[in-house]
mmCIF file of C-alpha atoms in Angstrom:
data_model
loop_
_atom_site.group_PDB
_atom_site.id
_atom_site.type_symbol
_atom_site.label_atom_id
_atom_site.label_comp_id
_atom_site.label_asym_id
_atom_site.label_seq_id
_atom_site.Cartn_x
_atom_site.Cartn_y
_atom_site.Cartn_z
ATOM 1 C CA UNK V 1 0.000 0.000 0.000
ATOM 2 C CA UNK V 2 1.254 3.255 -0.195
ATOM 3 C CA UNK V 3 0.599 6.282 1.134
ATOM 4 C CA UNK V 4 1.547 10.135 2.853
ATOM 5 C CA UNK V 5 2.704 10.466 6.040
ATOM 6 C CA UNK V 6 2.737 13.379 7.894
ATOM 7 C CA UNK V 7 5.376 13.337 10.781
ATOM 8 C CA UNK V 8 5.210 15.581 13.743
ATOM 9 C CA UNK V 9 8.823 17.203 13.801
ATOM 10 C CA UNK V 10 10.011 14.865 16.927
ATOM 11 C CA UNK V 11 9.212 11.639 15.484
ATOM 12 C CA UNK V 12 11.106 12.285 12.161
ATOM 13 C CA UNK V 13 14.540 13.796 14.364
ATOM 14 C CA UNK V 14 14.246 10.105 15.972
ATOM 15 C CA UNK V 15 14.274 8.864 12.781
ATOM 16 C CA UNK V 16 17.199 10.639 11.930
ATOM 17 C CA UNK V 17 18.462 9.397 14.381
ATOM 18 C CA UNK V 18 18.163 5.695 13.828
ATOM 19 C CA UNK V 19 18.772 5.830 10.362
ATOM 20 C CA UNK V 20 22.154 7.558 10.994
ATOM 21 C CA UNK V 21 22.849 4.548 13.975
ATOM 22 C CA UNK V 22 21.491 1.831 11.473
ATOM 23 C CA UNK V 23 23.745 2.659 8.445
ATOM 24 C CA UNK V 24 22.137 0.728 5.372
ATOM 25 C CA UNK V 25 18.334 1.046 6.697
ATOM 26 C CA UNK V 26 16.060 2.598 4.689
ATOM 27 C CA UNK V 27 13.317 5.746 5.547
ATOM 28 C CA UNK V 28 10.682 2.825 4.500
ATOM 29 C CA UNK V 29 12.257 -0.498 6.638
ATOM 30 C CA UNK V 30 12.152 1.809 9.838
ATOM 31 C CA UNK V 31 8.797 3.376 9.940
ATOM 32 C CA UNK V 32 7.423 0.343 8.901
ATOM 33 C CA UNK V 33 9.389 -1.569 11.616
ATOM 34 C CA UNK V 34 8.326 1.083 14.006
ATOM 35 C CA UNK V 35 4.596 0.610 13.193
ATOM 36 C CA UNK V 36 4.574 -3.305 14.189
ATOM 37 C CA UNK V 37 6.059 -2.604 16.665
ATOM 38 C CA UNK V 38 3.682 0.082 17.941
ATOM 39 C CA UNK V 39 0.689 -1.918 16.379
ATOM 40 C CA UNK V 40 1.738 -4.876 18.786
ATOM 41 C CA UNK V 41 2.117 -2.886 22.084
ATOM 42 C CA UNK V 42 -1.106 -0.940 21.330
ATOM 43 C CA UNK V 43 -2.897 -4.439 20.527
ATOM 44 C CA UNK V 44 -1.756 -7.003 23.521
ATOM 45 C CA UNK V 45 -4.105 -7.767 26.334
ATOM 46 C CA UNK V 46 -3.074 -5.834 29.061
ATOM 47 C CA UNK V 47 -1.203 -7.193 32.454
ATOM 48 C CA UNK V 48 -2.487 -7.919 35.148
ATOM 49 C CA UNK V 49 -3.016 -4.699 37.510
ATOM 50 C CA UNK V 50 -1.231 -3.901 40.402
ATOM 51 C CA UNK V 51 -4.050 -3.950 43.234
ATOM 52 C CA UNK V 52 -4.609 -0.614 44.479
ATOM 53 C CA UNK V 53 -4.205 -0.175 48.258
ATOM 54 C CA UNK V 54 -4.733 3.241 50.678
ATOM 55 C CA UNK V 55 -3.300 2.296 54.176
ATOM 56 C CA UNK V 56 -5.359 2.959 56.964
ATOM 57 C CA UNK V 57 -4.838 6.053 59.442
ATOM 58 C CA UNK V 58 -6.397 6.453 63.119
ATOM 59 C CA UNK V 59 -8.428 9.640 63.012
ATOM 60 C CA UNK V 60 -9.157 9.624 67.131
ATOM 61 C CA UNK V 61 -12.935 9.670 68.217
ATOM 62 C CA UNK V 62 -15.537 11.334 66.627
ATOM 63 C CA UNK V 63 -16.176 14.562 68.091
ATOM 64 C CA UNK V 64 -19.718 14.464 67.804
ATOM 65 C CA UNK V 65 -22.474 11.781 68.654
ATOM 66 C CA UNK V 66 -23.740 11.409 65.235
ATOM 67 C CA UNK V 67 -24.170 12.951 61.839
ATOM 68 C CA UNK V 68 -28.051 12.673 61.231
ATOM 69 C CA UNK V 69 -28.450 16.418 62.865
ATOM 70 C CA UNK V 70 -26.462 18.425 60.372
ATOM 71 C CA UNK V 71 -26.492 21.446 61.863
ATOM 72 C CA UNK V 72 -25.129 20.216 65.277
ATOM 73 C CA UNK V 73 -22.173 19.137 62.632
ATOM 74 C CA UNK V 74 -21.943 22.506 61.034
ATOM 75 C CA UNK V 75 -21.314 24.174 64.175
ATOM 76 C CA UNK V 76 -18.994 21.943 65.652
ATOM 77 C CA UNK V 77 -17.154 22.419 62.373
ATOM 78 C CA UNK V 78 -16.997 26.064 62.167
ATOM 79 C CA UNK V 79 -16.727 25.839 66.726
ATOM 80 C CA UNK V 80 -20.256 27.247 66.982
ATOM 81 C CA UNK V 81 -20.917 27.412 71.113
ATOM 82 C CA UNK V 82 -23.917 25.298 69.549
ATOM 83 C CA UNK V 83 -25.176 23.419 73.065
#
């Protein structure tokens, strides 16, 4: 197939790069190369995950009996002489 490519200014310095490192290869070889190889990382399954895990931290008591009367909670937030 062939086609135009438009590369953004950073990927065609890299290849630049890695033609002048791999002497004989050719513009067409490394892009190419460089799309299987993308094509396979973007296709595989992914890994397994790391679990995700928050550690715990004491907080003390609660400083109020309960949270059903909001406005009790409001003042002891903002140290309303609420009582």
């Amino acid at each position: 197939m062939r086609t135009t490519l438009t590369l953004d200014d950073d990927v065609a310095a890299q290849l630049r790069r890695l033609r002048k490192v791999r002497k004989e290869a050719k513009l067409k070889e490394l892009i190419n190369e460089a799309l299987r190889q993308g094509l396979r990382h973007l296709t595989a399954p992914a890994g397994p995950r790391k679990p995700y895990h928050t550690a715990a931290v004491s907080l003390g008591r609660c400083l109020i009996g309960g949270i059903d009367d909001v406005a009790e909670v409001l003042a002891v937030a903002e140290d309303d002489a609420f009582r």
